[in-house]
Amino acid sequence: GDSVTQMEGPVTLSEEAFLTINCTYTATGYPSLFWYVQYPGEGLQLLLKATKADDKGSNKGFEATYRKETTSFHLEKGSVQVSDSAVYFCALSDLGQNFVFGPGTRLSVLP
Amino acid sequence: DTAVSQTPKYLVTQMGNDKSIKCEQNLGHDTMYWYKQDSKKFLKIMFSYNNKELIINETVPNRFSPKSPDKAHLNLHINSLELGDSAVYFCASSQAAGPGDTQYFGPGTRLTVL
């Protein structure tokens, strides 16, 4: 079945550091890919998404590119802030109406 | 205005009890979901409804029964609660059930079974 793998962390960075959270997937077809963010005590919010190969999703300084050849959708941000501290989930959705989440990566940004 | 709302936010109960969690969305979406998030933050889909019809029913004990009285509501009833049911339960909705559709999540219900 479909699956999503991501670095589990926790990841601890200093403010203004560069962030990469790796995400790879396995799927039988051509899924859509998502990054969701969960702030403490809240539900998940969509951060960005890409629906086809080579698409780049971006939002709030975060970016991720759908790489079909490496089945990856790595999340990057050039300069993190304390307010970015949260749990980040990579997810895919395929034609079978199946929505699969990765295990989540906890990010802590220190001032 | 809250797009996806859940009640209650916290639920503490004894083993063996029956409880319900309610979910409502005011986005006009056709599809609604229930997810369970365990203590390690792992998120797993339980059910999905499209226009009040069940379309995804993952391997979940039959003590869990979803009910969708209309498109805007998807409630979760749990019978004979067990310790292992303790988790955060999230409701979500999307415009349709297609692969590119964004899911919008509620704030979660933290269930603690004693």
PDB file of C-alpha atoms in Angstrom:
ATOM      1  CA  GLY A   1       0.000   0.000   0.000  1.00  0.00           C
ATOM      2  CA  ASP A   2       0.899   3.656  -0.109  1.00  0.00           C
ATOM      3  CA  SER A   3       3.278   4.991   2.525  1.00  0.00           C
ATOM      4  CA  VAL A   4       5.102   8.152   3.556  1.00  0.00           C
ATOM      5  CA  THR A   5       8.453   8.264   5.305  1.00  0.00           C
ATOM      6  CA  GLN A   6       9.896  11.355   6.902  1.00  0.00           C
ATOM      7  CA  MET A   7      12.685  12.132   9.342  1.00  0.00           C
ATOM      8  CA  GLU A   8      11.162  11.822  12.772  1.00  0.00           C
ATOM      9  CA  GLY A   9      13.255  14.322  14.649  1.00  0.00           C
ATOM     10  CA  PRO A  10      13.054  16.114  16.907  1.00  0.00           C
ATOM     11  CA  VAL A  11      14.870  18.774  14.943  1.00  0.00           C
ATOM     12  CA  THR A  12      16.284  21.657  16.954  1.00  0.00           C
ATOM     13  CA  LEU A  13      17.556  24.763  15.177  1.00  0.00           C
ATOM     14  CA  SER A  14      18.581  28.273  16.076  1.00  0.00           C
ATOM     15  CA  GLU A  15      16.553  31.163  14.746  1.00  0.00           C
ATOM     16  CA  GLU A  16      17.461  32.114  11.146  1.00  0.00           C
ATOM     17  CA  ALA A  17      18.949  28.672  10.430  1.00  0.00           C
ATOM     18  CA  PHE A  18      18.150  26.761   7.231  1.00  0.00           C
ATOM     19  CA  LEU A  19      15.561  24.011   7.533  1.00  0.00           C
ATOM     20  CA  THR A  20      15.193  20.794   5.566  1.00  0.00           C
ATOM     21  CA  ILE A  21      12.777  18.047   6.512  1.00  0.00           C
ATOM     22  CA  ASN A  22      13.036  15.033   4.232  1.00  0.00           C
ATOM     23  CA  CYS A  23       9.981  13.208   2.947  1.00  0.00           C
ATOM     24  CA  THR A  24       9.800  10.249   0.580  1.00  0.00           C
ATOM     25  CA  TYR A  25       6.786   8.270  -0.504  1.00  0.00           C
ATOM     26  CA  THR A  26       5.683   5.064  -2.167  1.00  0.00           C
ATOM     27  CA  ALA A  27       2.499   5.002  -4.196  1.00  0.00           C
ATOM     28  CA  THR A  28       1.161   2.974  -7.095  1.00  0.00           C
ATOM     29  CA  GLY A  29      -0.053   5.953  -9.116  1.00  0.00           C
ATOM     30  CA  TYR A  30       0.655   9.670  -9.203  1.00  0.00           C
ATOM     31  CA  PRO A  31      -0.451  11.042  -5.878  1.00  0.00           C
ATOM     32  CA  SER A  32      -0.852  14.612  -4.733  1.00  0.00           C
ATOM     33  CA  LEU A  33       1.608  15.588  -2.016  1.00  0.00           C
ATOM     34  CA  PHE A  34       1.059  17.813   0.988  1.00  0.00           C
ATOM     35  CA  TRP A  35       2.807  19.328   3.975  1.00  0.00           C
ATOM     36  CA  TYR A  36       0.654  20.001   7.002  1.00  0.00           C
ATOM     37  CA  VAL A  37       1.730  21.790  10.188  1.00  0.00           C
ATOM     38  CA  GLN A  38       0.377  21.222  13.699  1.00  0.00           C
ATOM     39  CA  TYR A  39       1.030  23.929  16.272  1.00  0.00           C
ATOM     40  CA  PRO A  40       0.838  22.938  19.951  1.00  0.00           C
ATOM     41  CA  GLY A  41      -2.698  22.151  21.044  1.00  0.00           C
ATOM     42  CA  GLU A  42      -4.187  22.719  17.596  1.00  0.00           C
ATOM     43  CA  GLY A  43      -5.386  20.727  14.613  1.00  0.00           C
ATOM     44  CA  LEU A  44      -3.437  20.291  11.400  1.00  0.00           C
ATOM     45  CA  GLN A  45      -3.276  23.120   8.874  1.00  0.00           C
ATOM     46  CA  LEU A  46      -2.293  22.851   5.257  1.00  0.00           C
ATOM     47  CA  LEU A  47       1.112  24.431   4.686  1.00  0.00           C
ATOM     48  CA  LEU A  48       1.573  23.702   0.985  1.00  0.00           C
ATOM     49  CA  LYS A  49       0.798  21.132  -1.661  1.00  0.00           C
ATOM     50  CA  ALA A  50       1.767  19.937  -5.139  1.00  0.00           C
ATOM     51  CA  THR A  51      -0.446  17.907  -7.414  1.00  0.00           C
ATOM     52  CA  LYS A  52       1.935  16.810 -10.181  1.00  0.00           C
ATOM     53  CA  ALA A  53       5.589  16.116 -10.862  1.00  0.00           C
ATOM     54  CA  ASP A  54       7.963  19.118 -10.798  1.00  0.00           C
ATOM     55  CA  ASP A  55       5.315  21.330  -9.165  1.00  0.00           C
ATOM     56  CA  LYS A  56       6.636  23.514  -6.370  1.00  0.00           C
ATOM     57  CA  GLY A  57       4.391  24.329  -3.449  1.00  0.00           C
ATOM     58  CA  SER A  58       5.222  27.379  -1.352  1.00  0.00           C
ATOM     59  CA  ASN A  59       3.753  29.263   1.576  1.00  0.00           C
ATOM     60  CA  LYS A  60       5.052  31.442   4.433  1.00  0.00           C
ATOM     61  CA  GLY A  61       8.649  31.038   3.212  1.00  0.00           C
ATOM     62  CA  PHE A  62       8.390  27.237   3.081  1.00  0.00           C
ATOM     63  CA  GLU A  63       8.904  25.382  -0.195  1.00  0.00           C
ATOM     64  CA  ALA A  64       8.745  21.801  -1.436  1.00  0.00           C
ATOM     65  CA  THR A  65       9.156  20.378  -4.943  1.00  0.00           C
ATOM     66  CA  TYR A  66       7.414  17.212  -6.167  1.00  0.00           C
ATOM     67  CA  ARG A  67      10.258  14.992  -7.437  1.00  0.00           C
ATOM     68  CA  LYS A  68       8.846  11.942  -9.189  1.00  0.00           C
ATOM     69  CA  GLU A  69      12.249  10.490 -10.046  1.00  0.00           C
ATOM     70  CA  THR A  70      13.290  10.345  -6.395  1.00  0.00           C
ATOM     71  CA  THR A  71       9.721  10.029  -5.007  1.00  0.00           C
ATOM     72  CA  SER A  72      10.445  12.890  -2.654  1.00  0.00           C
ATOM     73  CA  PHE A  73       8.829  16.079  -1.397  1.00  0.00           C
ATOM     74  CA  HIS A  74      11.369  17.651   0.949  1.00  0.00           C
ATOM     75  CA  LEU A  75      10.337  20.717   2.937  1.00  0.00           C
ATOM     76  CA  GLU A  76      12.737  23.681   3.079  1.00  0.00           C
ATOM     77  CA  LYS A  77      12.845  27.132   4.587  1.00  0.00           C
ATOM     78  CA  GLY A  78      15.744  29.523   4.315  1.00  0.00           C
ATOM     79  CA  SER A  79      15.449  31.194   7.716  1.00  0.00           C
ATOM     80  CA  VAL A  80      13.310  29.704  10.482  1.00  0.00           C
ATOM     81  CA  GLN A  81      11.668  31.674  13.258  1.00  0.00           C
ATOM     82  CA  VAL A  82      10.691  30.699  16.786  1.00  0.00           C
ATOM     83  CA  SER A  83       7.054  30.802  15.646  1.00  0.00           C
ATOM     84  CA  ASP A  84       7.786  27.930  13.206  1.00  0.00           C
ATOM     85  CA  SER A  85       8.131  25.519  16.132  1.00  0.00           C
ATOM     86  CA  ALA A  86       5.543  22.831  15.464  1.00  0.00           C
ATOM     87  CA  VAL A  87       5.093  19.284  14.174  1.00  0.00           C
ATOM     88  CA  TYR A  88       5.273  18.944  10.390  1.00  0.00           C
ATOM     89  CA  PHE A  89       3.503  16.136   8.531  1.00  0.00           C
ATOM     90  CA  CYS A  90       4.152  15.019   4.990  1.00  0.00           C
ATOM     91  CA  ALA A  91       1.137  13.366   3.357  1.00  0.00           C
ATOM     92  CA  LEU A  92      -0.085  11.959   0.077  1.00  0.00           C
ATOM     93  CA  SER A  93      -3.464  11.475  -1.492  1.00  0.00           C
ATOM     94  CA  ASP A  94      -4.048   9.100  -4.360  1.00  0.00           C
ATOM     95  CA  LEU A  95      -6.841   8.247  -6.781  1.00  0.00           C
ATOM     96  CA  GLY A  96      -8.069   5.581  -4.414  1.00  0.00           C
ATOM     97  CA  GLN A  97      -9.212   8.359  -2.080  1.00  0.00           C
ATOM     98  CA  ASN A  98      -6.570   7.235   0.326  1.00  0.00           C
ATOM     99  CA  PHE A  99      -4.945   9.933   2.456  1.00  0.00           C
ATOM    100  CA  VAL A 100      -1.721   8.775   4.123  1.00  0.00           C
ATOM    101  CA  PHE A 101       0.328  10.798   6.608  1.00  0.00           C
ATOM    102  CA  GLY A 102       3.963  10.415   7.589  1.00  0.00           C
ATOM    103  CA  PRO A 103       4.876  10.062  11.282  1.00  0.00           C
ATOM    104  CA  GLY A 104       5.471  13.794  11.762  1.00  0.00           C
ATOM    105  CA  THR A 105       8.662  15.740  12.501  1.00  0.00           C
ATOM    106  CA  ARG A 106       8.841  17.926  15.578  1.00  0.00           C
ATOM    107  CA  LEU A 107      10.724  21.179  14.987  1.00  0.00           C
ATOM    108  CA  SER A 108      11.955  23.366  17.827  1.00  0.00           C
ATOM    109  CA  VAL A 109      13.459  26.740  16.994  1.00  0.00           C
ATOM    110  CA  LEU A 110      15.489  28.415  19.721  1.00  0.00           C
ATOM    111  CA  PRO A 111      15.890  32.194  19.966  1.00  0.00           C
TER     112      PRO A 111
ATOM    113  CA  ASP B   1     -16.035  31.626  12.319  1.00  0.00           C
ATOM    114  CA  THR B   2     -14.714  28.139  12.909  1.00  0.00           C
ATOM    115  CA  ALA B   3     -14.597  26.114   9.694  1.00  0.00           C
ATOM    116  CA  VAL B   4     -14.444  22.653  11.303  1.00  0.00           C
ATOM    117  CA  SER B   5     -15.527  22.387  14.913  1.00  0.00           C
ATOM    118  CA  GLN B   6     -15.533  19.475  17.314  1.00  0.00           C
ATOM    119  CA  THR B   7     -17.106  18.953  20.711  1.00  0.00           C
ATOM    120  CA  PRO B   8     -16.019  18.273  23.308  1.00  0.00           C
ATOM    121  CA  LYS B   9     -12.389  19.410  23.275  1.00  0.00           C
ATOM    122  CA  TYR B  10     -11.523  17.146  26.203  1.00  0.00           C
ATOM    123  CA  LEU B  11     -13.247  13.928  27.239  1.00  0.00           C
ATOM    124  CA  VAL B  12     -12.268  11.917  30.310  1.00  0.00           C
ATOM    125  CA  THR B  13     -14.189   8.740  30.997  1.00  0.00           C
ATOM    126  CA  GLN B  14     -14.017   5.303  32.571  1.00  0.00           C
ATOM    127  CA  MET B  15     -13.341   2.044  30.760  1.00  0.00           C
ATOM    128  CA  GLY B  16     -16.482   0.396  29.497  1.00  0.00           C
ATOM    129  CA  ASN B  17     -18.442   3.610  28.996  1.00  0.00           C
ATOM    130  CA  ASP B  18     -20.021   4.761  25.726  1.00  0.00           C
ATOM    131  CA  LYS B  19     -19.222   8.258  24.436  1.00  0.00           C
ATOM    132  CA  SER B  20     -19.768  10.425  21.363  1.00  0.00           C
ATOM    133  CA  ILE B  21     -17.737  13.139  19.686  1.00  0.00           C
ATOM    134  CA  LYS B  22     -19.472  15.609  17.410  1.00  0.00           C
ATOM    135  CA  CYS B  23     -18.091  17.317  14.333  1.00  0.00           C
ATOM    136  CA  GLU B  24     -19.533  20.056  12.177  1.00  0.00           C
ATOM    137  CA  GLN B  25     -18.153  21.890   9.157  1.00  0.00           C
ATOM    138  CA  ASN B  26     -19.505  25.120   7.697  1.00  0.00           C
ATOM    139  CA  LEU B  27     -17.413  25.050   4.517  1.00  0.00           C
ATOM    140  CA  GLY B  28     -20.042  23.423   2.342  1.00  0.00           C
ATOM    141  CA  HIS B  29     -17.756  20.447   1.767  1.00  0.00           C
ATOM    142  CA  ASP B  30     -18.996  17.070   0.541  1.00  0.00           C
ATOM    143  CA  THR B  31     -16.483  14.842   2.309  1.00  0.00           C
ATOM    144  CA  MET B  32     -15.686  14.396   6.003  1.00  0.00           C
ATOM    145  CA  TYR B  33     -13.164  12.248   7.858  1.00  0.00           C
ATOM    146  CA  TRP B  34     -12.203  10.955  11.269  1.00  0.00           C
ATOM    147  CA  TYR B  35      -8.559  10.464  12.235  1.00  0.00           C
ATOM    148  CA  LYS B  36      -6.917   9.080  15.359  1.00  0.00           C
ATOM    149  CA  GLN B  37      -3.614  10.570  16.555  1.00  0.00           C
ATOM    150  CA  ASP B  38      -1.716   8.508  19.109  1.00  0.00           C
ATOM    151  CA  SER B  39       0.693   9.707  21.773  1.00  0.00           C
ATOM    152  CA  LYS B  40       3.587   9.640  19.308  1.00  0.00           C
ATOM    153  CA  LYS B  41       1.683  11.990  16.979  1.00  0.00           C
ATOM    154  CA  PHE B  42       1.095   9.235  14.418  1.00  0.00           C
ATOM    155  CA  LEU B  43      -2.061  10.081  12.469  1.00  0.00           C
ATOM    156  CA  LYS B  44      -4.256   7.370  10.983  1.00  0.00           C
ATOM    157  CA  ILE B  45      -7.484   7.675   9.048  1.00  0.00           C
ATOM    158  CA  MET B  46     -10.468   5.838  10.504  1.00  0.00           C
ATOM    159  CA  PHE B  47     -13.453   6.744   8.345  1.00  0.00           C
ATOM    160  CA  SER B  48     -14.427   8.903   5.418  1.00  0.00           C
ATOM    161  CA  TYR B  49     -17.911   9.968   4.326  1.00  0.00           C
ATOM    162  CA  ASN B  50     -18.875  11.536   1.019  1.00  0.00           C
ATOM    163  CA  ASN B  51     -22.352  13.065   0.851  1.00  0.00           C
ATOM    164  CA  LYS B  52     -23.383  11.070   3.911  1.00  0.00           C
ATOM    165  CA  GLU B  53     -22.140   7.776   2.441  1.00  0.00           C
ATOM    166  CA  LEU B  54     -19.255   5.798   3.884  1.00  0.00           C
ATOM    167  CA  ILE B  55     -16.345   5.596   1.411  1.00  0.00           C
ATOM    168  CA  ILE B  56     -13.389   4.658   3.623  1.00  0.00           C
ATOM    169  CA  ASN B  57     -13.608   2.329   6.572  1.00  0.00           C
ATOM    170  CA  GLU B  58     -10.148   1.358   7.736  1.00  0.00           C
ATOM    171  CA  THR B  59      -9.494  -1.493  10.090  1.00  0.00           C
ATOM    172  CA  VAL B  60     -11.170  -0.066  13.139  1.00  0.00           C
ATOM    173  CA  PRO B  61     -12.918  -2.043  15.903  1.00  0.00           C
ATOM    174  CA  ASN B  62     -16.658  -2.165  15.361  1.00  0.00           C
ATOM    175  CA  ARG B  63     -17.029  -0.425  18.734  1.00  0.00           C
ATOM    176  CA  PHE B  64     -16.447   2.735  16.669  1.00  0.00           C
ATOM    177  CA  SER B  65     -19.472   3.807  14.660  1.00  0.00           C
ATOM    178  CA  PRO B  66     -19.609   6.991  12.602  1.00  0.00           C
ATOM    179  CA  LYS B  67     -22.920   8.691  11.918  1.00  0.00           C
ATOM    180  CA  SER B  68     -23.556  11.371   9.321  1.00  0.00           C
ATOM    181  CA  PRO B  69     -27.014  12.907   9.724  1.00  0.00           C
ATOM    182  CA  ASP B  70     -26.263  15.409   6.930  1.00  0.00           C
ATOM    183  CA  LYS B  71     -23.337  16.611   4.815  1.00  0.00           C
ATOM    184  CA  ALA B  72     -22.216  19.121   7.435  1.00  0.00           C
ATOM    185  CA  HIS B  73     -22.013  16.693  10.350  1.00  0.00           C
ATOM    186  CA  LEU B  74     -20.040  13.544  11.081  1.00  0.00           C
ATOM    187  CA  ASN B  75     -20.271  12.213  14.605  1.00  0.00           C
ATOM    188  CA  LEU B  76     -18.229   9.419  16.142  1.00  0.00           C
ATOM    189  CA  HIS B  77     -19.755   7.085  18.693  1.00  0.00           C
ATOM    190  CA  ILE B  78     -17.562   4.739  20.690  1.00  0.00           C
ATOM    191  CA  ASN B  79     -18.951   1.815  22.679  1.00  0.00           C
ATOM    192  CA  SER B  80     -17.278  -0.022  25.555  1.00  0.00           C
ATOM    193  CA  LEU B  81     -14.286   2.286  25.736  1.00  0.00           C
ATOM    194  CA  GLU B  82     -10.879   0.697  26.320  1.00  0.00           C
ATOM    195  CA  LEU B  83      -7.596   2.124  27.619  1.00  0.00           C
ATOM    196  CA  GLY B  84      -6.093   1.887  24.146  1.00  0.00           C
ATOM    197  CA  ASP B  85      -8.724   4.261  22.793  1.00  0.00           C
ATOM    198  CA  SER B  86      -7.010   7.134  24.588  1.00  0.00           C
ATOM    199  CA  ALA B  87      -5.811   9.482  21.844  1.00  0.00           C
ATOM    200  CA  VAL B  88      -6.627  12.725  20.097  1.00  0.00           C
ATOM    201  CA  TYR B  89      -9.378  12.371  17.521  1.00  0.00           C
ATOM    202  CA  PHE B  90      -9.490  14.802  14.613  1.00  0.00           C
ATOM    203  CA  CYS B  91     -12.353  15.496  12.293  1.00  0.00           C
ATOM    204  CA  ALA B  92     -11.578  16.904   8.844  1.00  0.00           C
ATOM    205  CA  SER B  93     -13.427  17.872   5.692  1.00  0.00           C
ATOM    206  CA  SER B  94     -12.633  18.444   2.018  1.00  0.00           C
ATOM    207  CA  GLN B  95     -14.556  19.780  -0.965  1.00  0.00           C
ATOM    208  CA  ALA B  96     -14.569  16.348  -2.601  1.00  0.00           C
ATOM    209  CA  ALA B  97     -12.685  13.095  -2.207  1.00  0.00           C
ATOM    210  CA  GLY B  98     -10.232  13.645  -5.048  1.00  0.00           C
ATOM    211  CA  PRO B  99      -6.450  13.299  -4.698  1.00  0.00           C
ATOM    212  CA  GLY B 100      -5.745  17.025  -4.889  1.00  0.00           C
ATOM    213  CA  ASP B 101      -8.350  18.135  -2.397  1.00  0.00           C
ATOM    214  CA  THR B 102      -7.077  19.871   0.707  1.00  0.00           C
ATOM    215  CA  GLN B 103      -8.367  18.569   4.006  1.00  0.00           C
ATOM    216  CA  TYR B 104      -9.344  21.070   6.697  1.00  0.00           C
ATOM    217  CA  PHE B 105      -8.957  19.843  10.253  1.00  0.00           C
ATOM    218  CA  GLY B 106     -10.850  20.535  13.437  1.00  0.00           C
ATOM    219  CA  PRO B 107      -9.029  21.370  16.684  1.00  0.00           C
ATOM    220  CA  GLY B 108      -9.180  17.794  17.973  1.00  0.00           C
ATOM    221  CA  THR B 109     -10.807  15.994  20.892  1.00  0.00           C
ATOM    222  CA  ARG B 110      -8.459  14.577  23.497  1.00  0.00           C
ATOM    223  CA  LEU B 111     -10.004  11.373  24.827  1.00  0.00           C
ATOM    224  CA  THR B 112      -8.617   9.891  28.041  1.00  0.00           C
ATOM    225  CA  VAL B 113      -9.903   6.515  29.177  1.00  0.00           C
ATOM    226  CA  LEU B 114      -9.178   5.677  32.823  1.00  0.00           C
TER     227      LEU B 114
END
